[in-house]
Short mmCIF file of C-alpha atoms and ligand atoms in Angstrom, two decimals:
data_model
loop_
_atom_site.label_atom_id
_atom_site.label_comp_id
_atom_site.label_asym_id
_atom_site.label_seq_id
_atom_site.Cartn_x
_atom_site.Cartn_y
_atom_site.Cartn_z
CA UNK A 1 9.04 19.84 4.72
CA UNK A 2 8.94 17.77 7.05
CA UNK A 3 6.07 16.90 9.53
CA UNK A 4 6.32 15.94 12.10
CA UNK A 5 3.18 13.92 15.32
CA UNK A 6 4.37 14.33 18.89
CA UNK A 7 2.46 10.32 19.43
CA UNK A 8 3.10 11.26 23.17
CA UNK A 9 1.28 15.07 23.45
CA UNK A 10 -1.95 13.93 20.94
CA UNK A 11 -5.52 13.30 22.44
CA UNK A 12 -6.63 12.04 19.02
CA UNK A 13 -9.28 15.06 18.90
CA UNK A 14 -8.95 14.32 15.58
CA UNK A 15 -8.77 17.92 14.54
CA UNK A 16 -5.63 17.46 12.23
CA UNK A 17 -8.46 14.89 9.67
CA UNK A 18 -10.36 16.97 10.18
CA UNK A 19 -8.47 19.88 8.42
CA UNK A 20 -6.33 17.91 5.82
CA UNK A 21 -7.61 15.34 4.96
CA UNK A 22 -4.97 14.86 2.10
CA UNK A 23 -2.52 14.62 5.25
CA UNK A 24 -3.38 12.99 7.95
CA UNK A 25 -5.60 9.85 9.38
CA UNK A 26 -5.99 7.86 12.58
CA UNK A 27 -5.10 5.28 13.28
CA UNK A 28 -7.02 2.80 15.05
CA UNK A 29 -6.55 3.68 18.67
CA UNK A 30 -7.55 7.19 16.83
CA UNK A 31 -4.32 8.86 17.25
CA UNK A 32 -2.80 10.91 14.27
CA UNK A 33 -0.74 8.91 11.73
CA UNK A 34 0.70 10.59 8.30
CA UNK A 35 -1.36 8.71 5.59
CA UNK A 36 1.61 7.94 2.99
CA UNK A 37 3.75 10.21 1.06
CA UNK A 38 2.19 13.28 3.15
CA UNK A 39 4.54 14.90 3.92
CA UNK A 40 5.83 14.89 0.31
CA UNK A 41 2.18 15.38 -1.76
CA UNK A 42 0.79 18.33 1.03
CA UNK A 43 1.21 21.67 0.76
CA UNK A 44 2.97 24.32 3.16
CA UNK A 45 -0.41 25.38 4.00
CA UNK A 46 -2.59 22.18 4.67
CA UNK A 47 0.14 21.22 7.15
CA UNK A 48 0.23 24.85 8.96
CA UNK A 49 -3.88 24.94 9.01
CA UNK A 50 -3.93 21.18 11.05
CA UNK A 51 -0.83 22.75 13.44
CA UNK A 52 -2.81 25.17 14.19
CA UNK A 53 -5.49 23.81 14.55
CA UNK A 54 -4.34 20.65 16.95
CA UNK A 55 -5.52 21.54 20.68
CA UNK A 56 -2.84 20.40 22.21
CA UNK A 57 0.77 21.57 19.37
CA UNK A 58 1.60 18.18 18.77
CA UNK A 59 2.49 18.82 15.44
CA UNK A 60 5.24 20.34 13.77
CA UNK A 61 6.11 21.64 10.70
CA UNK A 62 9.23 22.13 9.48
CA UNK A 63 11.67 22.57 6.46
CA UNK A 64 13.99 20.78 5.23
S1 SF4 B 1 -4.94 17.43 15.73
FE1 SF4 B 1 -3.93 16.77 17.79
S2 SF4 B 1 -4.32 15.93 19.38
FE2 SF4 B 1 -6.00 15.20 17.45
S3 SF4 B 1 -5.98 13.82 16.56
FE3 SF4 B 1 -4.26 15.20 15.53
S4 SF4 B 1 -2.31 15.24 16.97
FE4 SF4 B 1 -3.85 14.46 17.88
#
């Protein structure tokens, strides 16, 4: 699974970190960041739920 955050689109709403705190955090400026090893340890459900929670569709989850 591959999790990608479009940092140009992210507006720092924090919904991803609230929805899947095991996977996402916020950097010092409030924008989304992946936790270390999150792509390996996150479940598809966690990543997908976070992607769905994002108000600007900045998160994409793909295979591989
Ligand atoms: S939910 Fe979307 S807009 Fe909000 S911090 Fe996460 S990636 Fe950025």
